[in-house]
Coordinates of C-alpha atoms in Angstrom, one line a residue:
M1 CA 107.5 77.2 126.8
T2 CA 110.0 75.4 129.4
R3 CA 112.9 77.7 130.6
L4 CA 115.2 75.6 127.8
E5 CA 112.7 76.8 125.2
T6 CA 113.1 80.2 126.6
R7 CA 116.9 80.5 126.6
S8 CA 117.0 79.0 123.2
L9 CA 114.8 81.2 122.1
L10 CA 116.4 84.3 123.8
E11 CA 119.5 83.1 121.9
Y12 CA 117.9 82.7 119.0
F13 CA 117.2 86.1 118.9
K14 CA 120.1 87.3 120.1
D15 CA 122.4 85.6 117.5
A16 CA 120.2 86.9 115.0
V17 CA 120.0 90.5 116.0
E18 CA 123.9 90.5 116.1
K19 CA 124.2 89.2 112.5
T20 CA 121.5 91.3 110.9
A21 CA 122.8 94.2 112.1
Q22 CA 126.3 93.5 111.0
E23 CA 125.3 92.2 107.3
M24 CA 123.5 95.3 106.9
D25 CA 125.5 97.8 108.7
V26 CA 123.1 99.0 111.0
H27 CA 125.2 101.3 113.5
I28 CA 123.2 100.9 116.7
S29 CA 124.6 100.1 120.7
E30 CA 124.9 97.1 122.4
L31 CA 122.1 98.2 124.7
A32 CA 119.8 99.1 121.7
R33 CA 120.8 95.8 120.3
F34 CA 119.6 94.1 124.0
Y35 CA 116.4 95.9 124.0
L36 CA 115.2 94.4 120.2
V37 CA 116.5 90.6 121.6
D38 CA 113.8 91.8 124.3
L39 CA 111.2 93.3 122.2
L40 CA 111.4 90.1 119.9
S41 CA 111.4 87.6 123.0
R42 CA 108.4 89.6 124.3
Y43 CA 106.0 89.8 120.9
T44 CA 106.7 85.6 121.1
Q45 CA 103.5 86.3 123.5
A46 CA 99.9 87.1 121.6
R47 CA 99.1 89.0 124.9
V48 CA 101.6 91.8 124.0
L49 CA 99.3 92.6 120.6
L50 CA 96.2 91.4 122.6
E51 CA 96.0 93.8 125.9
P52 CA 97.4 97.4 124.8
E53 CA 98.4 99.6 127.1
W54 CA 95.5 101.9 126.1
G55 CA 92.8 99.7 126.8
E56 CA 91.2 99.8 123.9
R57 CA 91.9 97.2 120.6
E58 CA 90.0 99.3 118.4
K59 CA 92.1 102.5 118.9
T60 CA 94.6 103.5 116.1
F61 CA 98.1 103.9 116.9
G62 CA 98.0 107.7 116.2
Q63 CA 94.9 108.0 118.3
A64 CA 96.8 106.0 120.9
L65 CA 99.3 108.5 120.5
L66 CA 97.6 112.0 120.7
E67 CA 95.7 110.3 124.2
S68 CA 99.1 109.3 125.9
Y69 CA 99.5 112.9 126.4
G70 CA 96.7 113.1 129.0
A71 CA 97.9 110.1 130.9
S72 CA 100.3 110.3 133.7
S73 CA 104.0 110.3 132.8
E74 CA 104.5 106.2 133.8
K75 CA 101.2 105.3 131.8
R76 CA 102.1 108.2 129.1
A77 CA 105.6 106.3 128.9
R78 CA 104.3 102.5 128.5
I79 CA 101.9 103.6 126.0
L80 CA 104.6 105.2 124.2
R81 CA 106.9 102.0 124.8
Q82 CA 104.5 99.8 123.5
I83 CA 103.1 101.7 120.4
G84 CA 107.1 102.1 119.4
D85 CA 107.5 98.2 120.2
T86 CA 104.3 97.4 118.2
T87 CA 104.6 99.4 115.1
L88 CA 108.7 98.2 114.6
F89 CA 107.6 94.8 115.1
L90 CA 104.6 95.0 113.0
S91 CA 106.9 96.7 110.5
G92 CA 109.2 94.6 110.3
F93 CA 107.1 90.6 110.2
F94 CA 104.2 91.4 108.7
S95 CA 104.9 94.6 106.5
D96 CA 103.7 92.2 103.2
S97 CA 100.2 92.2 104.8
F98 CA 99.9 96.3 104.5
Q99 CA 99.2 96.2 100.8
R100 CA 95.7 94.6 102.0
S101 CA 95.1 98.1 105.0
L102 CA 94.4 101.4 104.8
V103 CA 97.7 102.5 106.2
D104 CA 101.1 102.0 105.0
I105 CA 104.4 101.2 106.4
D106 CA 105.4 104.6 106.4
Y107 CA 102.3 105.3 108.3
Y108 CA 103.6 102.9 111.4
A109 CA 107.3 103.9 110.8
A110 CA 106.3 107.8 111.7
I111 CA 103.4 107.0 114.5
G112 CA 106.5 104.4 116.0
S113 CA 109.3 106.6 115.3
T114 CA 107.3 109.9 117.2
A115 CA 106.6 107.2 120.1
Y116 CA 110.1 106.4 121.0
K117 CA 111.3 110.1 120.4
N118 CA 108.6 111.5 122.8
L119 CA 109.3 108.4 125.3
E120 CA 113.7 109.5 125.0
S121 CA 112.3 112.8 125.8
L122 CA 110.4 111.6 128.8
L123 CA 113.4 109.6 130.3
A124 CA 115.5 112.5 129.5
G125 CA 113.8 114.7 131.8
R126 CA 114.1 112.4 134.2
I127 CA 110.5 112.3 134.1
V128 CA 110.4 108.2 133.9
D129 CA 113.7 106.4 134.8
W130 CA 114.0 102.8 133.0
G131 CA 117.8 102.9 132.9
F132 CA 117.3 102.5 129.1
G133 CA 119.3 106.3 128.5
G134 CA 119.8 107.0 124.7
V135 CA 117.8 103.5 123.3
F136 CA 114.5 105.3 122.4
D137 CA 116.8 108.3 120.5
E138 CA 118.4 105.6 118.7
L139 CA 115.2 103.2 117.8
S140 CA 113.5 106.6 116.5
E141 CA 116.4 107.1 114.3
H142 CA 117.1 104.1 112.7
F143 CA 113.7 102.8 113.2
L144 CA 113.1 101.9 109.4
Q145 CA 116.8 100.5 109.4
V146 CA 115.4 98.3 112.3
V147 CA 112.2 97.3 110.4
D148 CA 115.0 95.9 107.3
M149 CA 116.7 93.7 109.7
F150 CA 113.5 92.5 111.5
A151 CA 112.1 91.7 107.9
E152 CA 115.4 89.8 107.4
I153 CA 115.1 88.2 110.5
S154 CA 111.4 86.9 109.8
E155 CA 112.5 86.3 106.2
A156 CA 115.6 83.8 107.4
G157 CA 113.1 82.6 110.1
G158 CA 110.6 81.6 106.9
T159 CA 108.0 83.7 109.0
R160 CA 106.8 85.6 105.8
R161 CA 106.7 84.9 102.3
S162 CA 107.8 86.2 99.3
G163 CA 106.5 89.8 98.4
D164 CA 104.7 91.2 95.5
I165 CA 107.7 93.4 93.9
L166 CA 105.7 95.9 92.8
R167 CA 104.7 96.4 96.2
I168 CA 108.5 96.4 97.2
Y169 CA 108.9 98.9 94.5
E170 CA 106.2 101.1 95.5
R171 CA 107.5 100.8 99.1
W172 CA 111.1 101.3 98.1
L173 CA 109.8 104.5 96.3
R174 CA 108.9 106.1 99.8
T175 CA 111.3 104.6 102.3
R176 CA 114.7 104.3 100.0
S177 CA 114.9 101.2 102.0
P178 CA 118.3 99.3 101.4
R179 CA 116.6 96.2 101.9
D180 CA 114.1 97.0 99.6
R181 CA 116.5 97.5 97.0
R182 CA 118.8 94.6 97.2
L183 CA 115.3 92.5 97.4
L184 CA 114.5 94.6 93.5
R185 CA 117.8 93.9 92.1
E186 CA 117.9 90.3 93.4
A187 CA 114.6 89.9 91.3
G188 CA 116.3 91.9 88.4
I189 CA 115.0 95.1 88.9
I190 CA 117.2 98.3 88.8
P191 CA 115.3 100.6 91.1
I192 CA 114.6 104.1 88.8
E193 CA 117.3 106.1 90.8
D194 CA 119.7 103.7 90.8
S195 CA 119.5 103.8 86.8
T196 CA 120.7 107.1 86.5
P197 CA 124.4 107.7 85.0
D198 CA 126.7 109.0 87.0
I199 CA 127.2 111.9 84.9
L200 CA 123.6 113.1 86.0
Q201 CA 123.9 112.4 89.3

């Protein structure tokens, strides 16, 4: 990849993150948006997914999270960051593929959110200092909103096919994602919660 292509890719992700955050009304700091642009550009390289910090690719994210407690603080921080980043990326860009998997998006969201929360604790306690104060707490708190942002960016870039409406509805029942609600409405389906008369709410 040439320097021009890399710069263009960074600019593309920066514009996409800024635009999507604004359109979807996701309130995260400028530093968090910068981090997401960096995350997306890092995940254009296959080695990020193929060479996990915890060593064995066969381990689940849950196993890696549990085993991270036995690692040194610096190593644990790198593992937690990669778990959070990878689950966030996969949940946003490949959520439709979860329908053929034993685990669902809520598993990835729970694991990723927990990893970011634990990483923020390491940073807050000054056990590890990376200069990203508060960012991982934001990503933990807004995990599903950022998943929706990534899904929107993915769809705009043409990297995902239209999902199964039933699957989107099932996912909406669990996550109450505003993006999934919008997709359902665009397909002519009004989610049950939305169809309740105002008098009964």
